Short mmCIF file of C-alpha atoms in Angstrom, two decimals:
data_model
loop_
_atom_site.label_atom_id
_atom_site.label_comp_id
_atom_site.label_asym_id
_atom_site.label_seq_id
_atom_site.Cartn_x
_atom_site.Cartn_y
_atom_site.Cartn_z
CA UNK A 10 33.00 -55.40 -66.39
CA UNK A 11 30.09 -57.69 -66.18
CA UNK A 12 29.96 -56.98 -62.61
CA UNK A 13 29.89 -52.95 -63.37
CA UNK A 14 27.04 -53.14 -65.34
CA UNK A 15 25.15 -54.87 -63.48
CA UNK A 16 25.20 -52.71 -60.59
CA UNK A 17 23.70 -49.96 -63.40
CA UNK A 18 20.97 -52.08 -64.11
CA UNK A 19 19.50 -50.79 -60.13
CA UNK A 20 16.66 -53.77 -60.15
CA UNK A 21 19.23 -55.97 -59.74
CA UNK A 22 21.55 -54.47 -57.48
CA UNK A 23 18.03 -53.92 -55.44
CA UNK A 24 17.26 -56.72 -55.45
CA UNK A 25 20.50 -58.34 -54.26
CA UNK A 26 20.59 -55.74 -51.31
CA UNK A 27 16.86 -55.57 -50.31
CA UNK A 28 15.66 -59.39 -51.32
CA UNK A 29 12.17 -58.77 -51.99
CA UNK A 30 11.19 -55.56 -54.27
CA UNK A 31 7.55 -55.29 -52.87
CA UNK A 32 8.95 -54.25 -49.88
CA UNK A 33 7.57 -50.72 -48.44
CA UNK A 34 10.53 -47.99 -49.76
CA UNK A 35 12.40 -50.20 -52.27
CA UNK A 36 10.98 -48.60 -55.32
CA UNK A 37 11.09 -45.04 -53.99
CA UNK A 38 14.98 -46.12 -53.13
CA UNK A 39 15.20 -47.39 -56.59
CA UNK A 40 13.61 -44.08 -58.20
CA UNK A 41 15.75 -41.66 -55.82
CA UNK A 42 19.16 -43.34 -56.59
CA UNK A 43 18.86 -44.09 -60.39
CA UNK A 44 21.22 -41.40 -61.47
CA UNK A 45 23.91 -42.27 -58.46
CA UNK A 46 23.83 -46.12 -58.95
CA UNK A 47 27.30 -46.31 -61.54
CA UNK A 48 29.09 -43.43 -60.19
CA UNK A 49 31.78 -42.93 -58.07
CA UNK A 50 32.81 -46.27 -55.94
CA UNK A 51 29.01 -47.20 -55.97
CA UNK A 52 30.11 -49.11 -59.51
CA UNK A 53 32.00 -51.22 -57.00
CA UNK A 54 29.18 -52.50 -54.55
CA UNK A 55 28.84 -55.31 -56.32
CA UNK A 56 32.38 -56.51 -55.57
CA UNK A 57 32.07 -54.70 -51.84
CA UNK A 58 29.22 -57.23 -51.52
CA UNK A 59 31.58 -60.73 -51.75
CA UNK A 60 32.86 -58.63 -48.31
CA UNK A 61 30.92 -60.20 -45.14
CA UNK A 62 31.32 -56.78 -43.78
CA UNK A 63 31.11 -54.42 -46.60
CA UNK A 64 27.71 -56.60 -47.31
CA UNK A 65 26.70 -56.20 -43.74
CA UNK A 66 27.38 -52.57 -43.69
CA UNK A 67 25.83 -51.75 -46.76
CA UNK A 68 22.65 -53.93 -46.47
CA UNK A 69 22.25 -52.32 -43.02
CA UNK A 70 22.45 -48.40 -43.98
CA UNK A 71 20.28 -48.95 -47.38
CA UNK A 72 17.65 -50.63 -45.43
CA UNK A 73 17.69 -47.64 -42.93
CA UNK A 74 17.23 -45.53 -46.13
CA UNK A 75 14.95 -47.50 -47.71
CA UNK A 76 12.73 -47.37 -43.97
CA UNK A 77 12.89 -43.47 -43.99
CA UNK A 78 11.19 -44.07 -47.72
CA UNK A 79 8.64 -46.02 -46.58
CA UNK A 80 5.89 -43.33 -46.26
CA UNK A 81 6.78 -41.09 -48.61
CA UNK A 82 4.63 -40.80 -51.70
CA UNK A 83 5.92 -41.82 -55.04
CA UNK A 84 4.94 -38.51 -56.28
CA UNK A 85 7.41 -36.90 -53.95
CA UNK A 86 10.42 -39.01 -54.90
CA UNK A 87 12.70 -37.41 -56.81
CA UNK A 88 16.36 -38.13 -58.35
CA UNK A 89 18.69 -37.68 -55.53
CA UNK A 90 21.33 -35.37 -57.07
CA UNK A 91 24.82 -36.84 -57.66
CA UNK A 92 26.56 -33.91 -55.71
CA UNK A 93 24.81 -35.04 -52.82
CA UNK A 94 24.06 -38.68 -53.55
CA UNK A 95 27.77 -39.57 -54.56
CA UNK A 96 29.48 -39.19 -51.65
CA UNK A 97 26.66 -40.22 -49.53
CA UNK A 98 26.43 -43.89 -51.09
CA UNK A 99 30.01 -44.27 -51.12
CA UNK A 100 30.07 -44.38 -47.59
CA UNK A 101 27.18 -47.02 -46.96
CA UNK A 102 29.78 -49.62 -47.69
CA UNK A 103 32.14 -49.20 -44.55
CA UNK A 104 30.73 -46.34 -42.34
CA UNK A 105 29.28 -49.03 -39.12
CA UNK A 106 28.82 -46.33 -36.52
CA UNK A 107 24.68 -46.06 -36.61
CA UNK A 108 24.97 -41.91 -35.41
CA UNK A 109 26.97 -41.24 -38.29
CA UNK A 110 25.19 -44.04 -40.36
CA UNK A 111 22.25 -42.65 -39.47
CA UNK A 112 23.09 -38.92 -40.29
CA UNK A 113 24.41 -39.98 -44.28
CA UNK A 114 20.76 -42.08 -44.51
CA UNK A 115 18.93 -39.27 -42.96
CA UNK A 116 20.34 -36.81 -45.71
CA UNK A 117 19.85 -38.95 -48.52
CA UNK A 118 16.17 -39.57 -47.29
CA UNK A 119 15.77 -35.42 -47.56
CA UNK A 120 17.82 -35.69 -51.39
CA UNK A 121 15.41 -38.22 -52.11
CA UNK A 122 11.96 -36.18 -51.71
CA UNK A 123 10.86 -32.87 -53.44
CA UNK A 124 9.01 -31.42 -50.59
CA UNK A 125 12.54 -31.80 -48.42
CA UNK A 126 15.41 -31.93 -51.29
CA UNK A 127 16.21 -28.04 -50.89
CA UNK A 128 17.64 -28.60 -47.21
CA UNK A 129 20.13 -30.98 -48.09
CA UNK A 130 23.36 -28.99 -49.29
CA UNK A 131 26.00 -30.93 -50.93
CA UNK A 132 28.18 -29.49 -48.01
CA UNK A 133 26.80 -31.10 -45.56
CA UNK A 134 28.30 -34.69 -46.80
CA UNK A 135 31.70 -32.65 -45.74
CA UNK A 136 30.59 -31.96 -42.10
CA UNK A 137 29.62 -35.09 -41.44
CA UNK A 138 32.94 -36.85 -43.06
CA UNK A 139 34.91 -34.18 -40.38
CA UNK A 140 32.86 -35.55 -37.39
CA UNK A 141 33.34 -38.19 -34.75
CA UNK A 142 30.89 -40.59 -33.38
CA UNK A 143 31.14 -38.59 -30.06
CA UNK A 144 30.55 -35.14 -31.81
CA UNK A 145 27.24 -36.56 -33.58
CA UNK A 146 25.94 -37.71 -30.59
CA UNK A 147 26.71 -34.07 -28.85
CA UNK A 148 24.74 -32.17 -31.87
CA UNK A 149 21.75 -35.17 -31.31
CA UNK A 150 21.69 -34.03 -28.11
CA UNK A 151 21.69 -30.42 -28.36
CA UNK A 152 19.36 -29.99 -31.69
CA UNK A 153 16.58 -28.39 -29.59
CA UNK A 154 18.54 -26.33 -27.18
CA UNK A 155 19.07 -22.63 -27.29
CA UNK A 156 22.56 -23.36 -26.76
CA UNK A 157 25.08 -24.87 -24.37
CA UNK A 158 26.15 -23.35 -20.71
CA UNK A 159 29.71 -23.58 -19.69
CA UNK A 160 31.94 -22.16 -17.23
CA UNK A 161 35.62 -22.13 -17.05
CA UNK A 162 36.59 -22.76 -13.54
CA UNK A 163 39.41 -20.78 -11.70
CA UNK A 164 41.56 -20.78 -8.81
CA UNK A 165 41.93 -16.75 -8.28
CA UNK A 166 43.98 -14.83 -5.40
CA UNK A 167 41.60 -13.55 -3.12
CA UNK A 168 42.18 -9.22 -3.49
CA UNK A 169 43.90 -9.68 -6.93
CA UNK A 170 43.00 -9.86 -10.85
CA UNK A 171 45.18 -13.19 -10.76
CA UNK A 172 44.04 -16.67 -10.98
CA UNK A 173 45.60 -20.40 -12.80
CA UNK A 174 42.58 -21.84 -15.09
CA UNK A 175 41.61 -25.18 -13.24
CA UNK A 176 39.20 -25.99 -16.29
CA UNK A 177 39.02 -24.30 -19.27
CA UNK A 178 35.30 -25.93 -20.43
CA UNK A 179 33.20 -27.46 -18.40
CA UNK A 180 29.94 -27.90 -20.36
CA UNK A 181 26.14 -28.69 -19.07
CA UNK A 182 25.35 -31.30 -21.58
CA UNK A 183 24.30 -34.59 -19.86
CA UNK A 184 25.47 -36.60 -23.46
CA UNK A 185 28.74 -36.18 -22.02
CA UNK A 186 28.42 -39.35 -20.25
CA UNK A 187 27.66 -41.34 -23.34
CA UNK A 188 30.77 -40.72 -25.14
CA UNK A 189 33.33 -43.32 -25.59
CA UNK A 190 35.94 -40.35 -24.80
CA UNK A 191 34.05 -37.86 -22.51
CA UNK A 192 37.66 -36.24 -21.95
CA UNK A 193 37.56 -35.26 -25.34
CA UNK A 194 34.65 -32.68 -25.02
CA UNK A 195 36.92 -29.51 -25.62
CA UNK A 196 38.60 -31.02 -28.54
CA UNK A 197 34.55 -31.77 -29.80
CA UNK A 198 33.44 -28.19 -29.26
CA UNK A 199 36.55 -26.62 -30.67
CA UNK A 200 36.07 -28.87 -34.05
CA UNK A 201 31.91 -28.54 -34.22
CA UNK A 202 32.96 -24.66 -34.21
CA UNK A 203 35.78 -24.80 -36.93
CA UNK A 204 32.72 -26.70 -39.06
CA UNK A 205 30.65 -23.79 -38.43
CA UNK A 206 28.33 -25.71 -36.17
CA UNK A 207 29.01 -23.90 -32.98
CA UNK A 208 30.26 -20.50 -31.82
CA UNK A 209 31.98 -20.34 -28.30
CA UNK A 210 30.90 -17.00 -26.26
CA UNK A 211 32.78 -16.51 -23.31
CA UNK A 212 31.28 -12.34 -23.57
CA UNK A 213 27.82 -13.81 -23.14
CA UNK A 214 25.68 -16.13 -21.04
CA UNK A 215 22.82 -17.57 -20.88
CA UNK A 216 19.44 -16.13 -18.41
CA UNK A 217 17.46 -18.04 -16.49
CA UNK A 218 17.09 -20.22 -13.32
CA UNK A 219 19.37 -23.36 -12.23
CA UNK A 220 21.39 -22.63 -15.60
CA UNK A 221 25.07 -22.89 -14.26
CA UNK A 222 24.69 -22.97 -10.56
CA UNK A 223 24.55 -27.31 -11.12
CA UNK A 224 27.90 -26.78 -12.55
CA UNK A 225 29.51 -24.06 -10.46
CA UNK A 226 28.40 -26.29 -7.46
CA UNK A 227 30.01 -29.15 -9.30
CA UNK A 228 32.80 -27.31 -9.91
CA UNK A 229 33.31 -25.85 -6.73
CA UNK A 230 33.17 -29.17 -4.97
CA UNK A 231 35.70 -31.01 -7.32
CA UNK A 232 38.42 -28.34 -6.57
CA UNK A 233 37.28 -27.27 -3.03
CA UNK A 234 40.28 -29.24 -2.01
CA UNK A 235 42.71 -26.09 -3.39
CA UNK A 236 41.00 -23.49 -1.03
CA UNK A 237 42.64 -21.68 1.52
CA UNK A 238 43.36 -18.52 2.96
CA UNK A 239 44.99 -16.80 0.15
CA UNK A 240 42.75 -18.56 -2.85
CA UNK A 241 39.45 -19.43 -3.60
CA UNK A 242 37.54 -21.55 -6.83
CA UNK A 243 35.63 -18.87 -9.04
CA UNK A 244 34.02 -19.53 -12.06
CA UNK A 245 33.17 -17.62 -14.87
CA UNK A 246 29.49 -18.30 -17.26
CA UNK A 247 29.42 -18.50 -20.93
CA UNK A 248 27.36 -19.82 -23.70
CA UNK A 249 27.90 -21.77 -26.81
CA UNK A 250 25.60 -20.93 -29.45
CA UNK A 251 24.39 -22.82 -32.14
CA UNK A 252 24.87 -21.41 -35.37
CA UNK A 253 22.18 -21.07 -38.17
CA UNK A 254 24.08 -22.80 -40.37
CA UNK A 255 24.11 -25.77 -37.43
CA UNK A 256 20.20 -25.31 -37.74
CA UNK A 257 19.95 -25.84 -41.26
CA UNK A 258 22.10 -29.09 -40.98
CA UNK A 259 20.58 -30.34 -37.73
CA UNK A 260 17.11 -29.90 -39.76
CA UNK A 261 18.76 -32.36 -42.59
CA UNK A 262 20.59 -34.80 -41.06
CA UNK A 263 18.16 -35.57 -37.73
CA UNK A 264 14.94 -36.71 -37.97
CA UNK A 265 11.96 -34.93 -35.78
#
């Protein structure tokens, strides 16, 4: 119990995770989390802090908050609400990935000022918590696109409306080759657009020069191998579009 309340007394617990309180941000990040600090499993960090890792984890994400913080004015902190804050902070402890690490500390940052509070929803907590480290790194990379080309590739009988699909997706986003499962980057798209995030459109596609033709070429010269007589590699254009919803949470959880 004595541990408890001391994590609701937030100089303290401040104090214990940031060392010195003059620091640039600490205040503000003592102001914006005064009415999360004692709720939820943040009553706990006190224990997760006798955790070399939990400590580590925890000290690290705060201090990204608490850098985000540094320039804003006191008279734009505000009270991060709980339905936001909550969930956020009880993730600092463990969550070690720095795109998702930095997505929760980026949203709290927006919680935490008046000017910017209104764009962080309480469901965006949610999305991130249904994302993986590859996935944030794909909406990173996209966040000023007007959306994503892809093609599915085909091997069609010449003279007849029959083909086998070779490749269902294959996308023109360069990220691709940062992921630690680039395989995976159907199974991404496919989950970013049950979040709401994306919207596959294999009825449209995108106008403009040197769009698709790096990945039909691509394509073409992966599979060329198939060719013959009888069959030949099409492909077929489409565009993923990014959702407005994506928009407003790319706008929250990235910074400029």
């Amino acid at each position: 119990m004595d541990l408890i309340k001391e994590i609701v007394e937030s100089p303290a617990v401040l104090k214990e995770i940031y060392g010195d309180l003059a620091k640039p941000g600490v205040q503000q990040a003592g102001k914006a989390l005064s009415t999360v600090i004692g709720l939820g499993n943040t009553a706990l960090w006190p224990i997760a802090m006798l955790n070399e890792k939990a400590k580590i984890s925890l000290e690290q994400n705060l201090d990204k908050y608490r850098k985000k913080l540094e320039e804003v004015s006191d008279d734009d902190v505000c009270e991060v609400s709980p339905e936001v804050g909550v969930p956020i902070a009880e993730k600092l402890s463990y969550v070690t990935n720095d795109e998702l690490s930095e997505m929760y500390t980026e949203l709290l940052a927006k919680a935490s000022q008046k000017s910017k509070a209104n764009t962080a929803h309480p469901s965006f907590v949610n999305v991130i918590n249904n994302m993986s480290p590859d996935e944030a790194l794909l909406l990173k990379s996209i966040k000023k696109m007007p959306g994503i080309p892809f093609i599915e590739v085909r091997l069609n009988k010449k003279g007849k409306n029959e083909w086998n699909t070779l490749e269902s997706m294959k996308a023109g986003i360069s990220c691709q080759f940062n992921f630690k499962y680039p395989a995976n980057i159907h199974a991404y798209i496919s989950n970013l657009e049950g979040l709401g995030l994306l919207q596959i459109r294999q009825d449209l596609y995108m106008v403009g020069e040197n769009i698709y033709e790096p990945l039909e070429e691509h394509a073409k010269a992966t599979f060329t191998h198939l060719e013959n007589q009888d069959k030949e590699i099409t492909c077929e254009r489409g565009k993923i579009e990014i959702t407005p919803f994506a928009r407003l949470f790319i706008a929250a959880c990235f910074g400029s």
